[in-house]
Amino acid sequence: MADLQPTVLVVEDEPAQLEVLAYNLEGEGFRVVRTQNGSEALLLVEEEAPDLVLLDWMLPGTSGIEICRQIKTNPAHRLTPVIMLSARSEEVDKVRGLETGADDYVVKPYSLVELLARVRAQLRRSRAAALGERLSFDDIVLDSETHKVFRKGHELKLGPTEFRLLTTFLEKPGRVWSREQLLDRVWGRDIYVDTRTVDVHIGRLRKALMRDGGEDPIRTVRGAGYALG
Ligand code: CA
């Protein structure tokens, strides 16, 4: 999420254009993941959770529009900015008309300076939005606006206490929280709750998070408390 080096996924079937884009993005300090293939693009979105996707509209196989639609309807990735690259301005009009949810559109041939400026603008915007609405760690995503939690893109059912516990963990992944600190944060200072109650709710949270399999993301730190990751 807040990587110092944001990951940009570039999906472009023309090798020369792909190279130029990757070269220039890397020159700007981005980590670049690339593919010429539409269906591989969707796999890479899952595996790499890129901070931004640069997506060619005309691709063999799965079209850019279909890829964009799938990214934007996946709760785990819908906030990932997508910039569509189109060969002609009529295509851009069409993309707009189709309401794929793309965040920006650039017509080929584009100016690299302008394209890079748009990439940076989208990243700034999504960072700000993510801070407000979405917390994530690994394959877990919590949307604080809709109060929904997802793991690997599947929605999980959490009770209100488990939801607040997970929010606390997601705010500082890796930090070890003592039971007392969790009581203060999740239940509030003025309420008397036995520290064992924390263990009970941690158990429920773990169960919910591992409902569809996957590793236990919550670490028990002996004598200290709990941590995410
Ligand atoms: Ca193309």
XYZ file of C-alpha atoms and ligand atoms in Angstrom:
230
model
C 0.000 0.000 0.000
C 2.254 2.776 1.166
C 5.282 1.335 -0.593
C 7.963 3.878 -1.266
C 8.229 2.322 -4.690
C 4.721 1.977 -6.124
C 4.069 -0.953 -8.432
C 2.657 -0.164 -11.873
C 1.229 -2.942 -14.017
C 1.633 -2.210 -17.737
C -0.587 -4.163 -20.119
C 0.386 -3.524 -23.731
C 0.641 -6.030 -26.562
C 3.081 -4.057 -28.692
C 6.567 -4.985 -27.431
C 8.237 -1.698 -28.419
C 5.583 0.397 -26.636
C 5.709 -1.890 -23.620
C 9.482 -1.432 -23.411
C 9.320 2.343 -23.685
C 6.667 2.539 -20.973
C 8.475 0.179 -18.618
C 11.807 1.927 -19.160
C 10.377 5.358 -18.425
C 8.319 4.250 -15.433
C 11.349 2.537 -13.919
C 13.310 5.713 -14.559
C 10.704 7.543 -12.468
C 11.276 5.138 -9.581
C 8.321 2.819 -10.104
C 8.454 -0.940 -9.865
C 7.072 -2.222 -13.153
C 5.221 -5.469 -13.753
C 4.416 -6.045 -17.407
C 2.445 -8.288 -19.690
C 1.326 -8.361 -23.321
C -1.578 -10.619 -22.523
C -5.034 -9.739 -21.213
C -5.732 -12.846 -19.182
C -2.294 -12.739 -17.597
C -3.041 -9.121 -16.664
C -5.894 -10.252 -14.418
C -3.674 -12.834 -12.724
C -1.015 -10.178 -12.134
C -3.591 -7.862 -10.589
C -4.332 -10.637 -8.081
C -0.729 -11.610 -7.432
C 0.937 -8.212 -7.384
C -1.899 -5.940 -6.217
C -0.403 -3.101 -8.282
C -0.846 0.501 -7.156
C -1.876 1.473 -10.679
C -2.664 -0.223 -13.998
C -1.762 1.192 -17.419
C -4.026 -0.653 -19.784
C -4.043 -0.778 -23.560
C -7.559 -0.852 -24.971
C -6.834 -3.086 -27.984
C -5.436 -6.397 -26.816
C -5.682 -9.846 -28.333
C -7.896 -12.147 -26.267
C -9.346 -10.347 -23.254
C -9.825 -6.691 -24.213
C -8.626 -3.773 -22.144
C -12.224 -2.812 -21.466
C -13.061 -6.239 -20.080
C -9.946 -6.192 -17.882
C -10.874 -2.755 -16.582
C -14.430 -3.870 -15.882
C -13.185 -6.891 -13.922
C -10.747 -4.812 -11.873
C -13.427 -2.260 -11.071
C -16.030 -4.831 -10.027
C -13.617 -6.677 -7.723
C -13.989 -5.236 -4.206
C -10.336 -5.928 -3.434
C -9.111 -3.905 -6.427
C -11.839 -1.453 -7.310
C -9.865 1.462 -5.882
C -6.789 0.650 -7.966
C -6.477 3.433 -10.539
C -6.671 2.319 -14.158
C -5.422 4.533 -16.996
C -6.576 3.322 -20.407
C -4.392 3.823 -23.470
C -6.249 4.148 -26.758
C -5.084 4.496 -30.310
C -7.764 6.955 -31.360
C -9.840 9.588 -29.696
C -13.033 7.870 -30.932
C -11.990 4.879 -28.874
C -11.646 7.088 -25.830
C -15.191 8.327 -26.422
C -16.326 4.737 -26.648
C -14.515 3.781 -23.448
C -16.168 6.688 -21.684
C -19.506 5.663 -23.069
C -19.084 2.121 -21.814
C -18.512 3.347 -18.283
C -15.830 0.814 -17.532
C -14.805 2.754 -14.473
C -11.391 3.698 -15.877
C -9.920 6.598 -13.927
C -8.238 8.283 -16.858
C -7.762 7.910 -20.620
C -4.752 8.752 -22.743
C -4.767 8.837 -26.537
C -1.867 7.365 -28.509
C 0.538 8.663 -29.525
C 0.898 10.186 -26.095
C 3.533 12.439 -24.643
C 5.491 10.462 -22.041
C 5.833 13.549 -19.891
C 2.060 13.941 -19.816
C 1.436 10.259 -19.239
C 3.857 10.160 -16.298
C 2.209 13.262 -14.829
C -1.164 11.526 -15.049
C 0.251 8.397 -13.410
C 1.546 10.466 -10.503
C -1.755 12.323 -10.199
C -3.736 9.080 -10.026
C -1.392 7.634 -7.418
C -1.719 10.733 -5.241
C -5.490 10.603 -5.508
C -5.732 6.890 -4.700
C -3.389 7.192 -1.726
C -5.608 9.878 -0.264
C -8.737 7.808 -0.939
C -7.203 4.643 0.480
C -6.338 6.382 3.724
C -9.987 7.373 4.065
C -11.773 4.233 2.994
C -9.634 1.194 2.630
C -7.191 -0.609 4.850
C -5.410 -3.672 3.628
C -2.784 -6.176 4.533
C -1.688 -9.019 2.325
C -4.934 -10.480 0.922
C -7.184 -8.837 3.535
C -9.071 -5.669 2.612
C -11.289 -3.668 4.936
C -13.556 -1.013 3.475
C -14.428 1.350 6.279
C -17.079 3.169 4.227
C -19.176 0.099 3.500
C -18.044 -1.790 6.628
C -17.112 -4.777 4.523
C -14.145 -7.091 4.852
C -12.676 -9.230 2.099
C -10.040 -11.917 1.929
C -8.797 -12.943 -1.511
C -11.731 -10.948 -2.880
C -14.378 -12.919 -0.939
C -16.527 -11.075 1.537
C -16.293 -12.187 5.165
C -18.884 -11.789 7.888
C -17.513 -10.157 11.026
C -19.255 -9.072 14.206
C -18.856 -5.400 15.238
C -16.166 -6.184 17.828
C -14.177 -8.311 15.374
C -14.518 -5.515 12.809
C -13.044 -2.965 15.243
C -10.278 -5.390 16.234
C -9.327 -5.931 12.602
C -9.418 -2.173 11.920
C -6.987 -1.647 14.799
C -4.637 -4.333 13.486
C -4.801 -3.011 9.922
C -3.912 0.499 11.011
C -0.491 -0.737 12.093
C 0.394 -4.110 10.613
C 3.215 -5.809 12.514
C 2.700 -3.810 15.685
C 2.231 -5.920 18.811
C -0.849 -4.916 20.803
C -1.231 -5.940 24.443
C -4.649 -7.138 25.606
C -5.020 -3.939 27.649
C -4.269 -1.769 24.628
C -6.794 -3.678 22.565
C -9.393 -3.279 25.312
C -8.816 0.476 25.321
C -8.989 0.742 21.542
C -11.784 -1.657 20.774
C -14.014 -1.660 23.856
C -13.152 1.755 25.253
C -11.406 2.805 28.416
C -14.422 3.133 30.631
C -15.878 -0.291 30.122
C -14.845 -3.100 32.389
C -14.089 -6.182 30.342
C -11.935 -9.097 31.372
C -8.785 -9.429 29.279
C -9.846 -12.980 28.445
C -12.673 -11.438 26.430
C -9.991 -10.182 24.059
C -8.824 -13.755 23.505
C -12.368 -14.872 22.756
C -12.857 -12.183 20.108
C -9.396 -12.766 18.629
C -10.456 -16.406 18.268
C -13.636 -15.358 16.433
C -11.720 -12.986 14.206
C -9.227 -15.719 13.298
C -12.032 -18.121 12.509
C -13.748 -15.583 10.250
C -10.503 -14.707 8.470
C -9.665 -18.370 7.844
C -13.168 -19.403 6.847
C -12.071 -20.124 3.266
C -8.684 -21.502 4.266
C -5.506 -19.446 4.105
C -2.925 -18.793 6.760
C -3.696 -17.388 10.176
C -2.676 -13.731 9.741
C -2.770 -12.981 13.482
C 0.298 -13.768 15.487
C 0.157 -14.526 19.206
C 3.166 -12.981 20.903
C 3.750 -14.842 24.127
C 3.581 -12.588 27.156
C 2.925 -9.533 24.996
C -0.283 -9.819 23.007
C -1.254 -9.999 19.369
C -0.035 -8.680 16.051
C -1.139 -8.799 12.446
C 1.535 -10.381 10.273
Ca -2.723 -2.829 -28.633
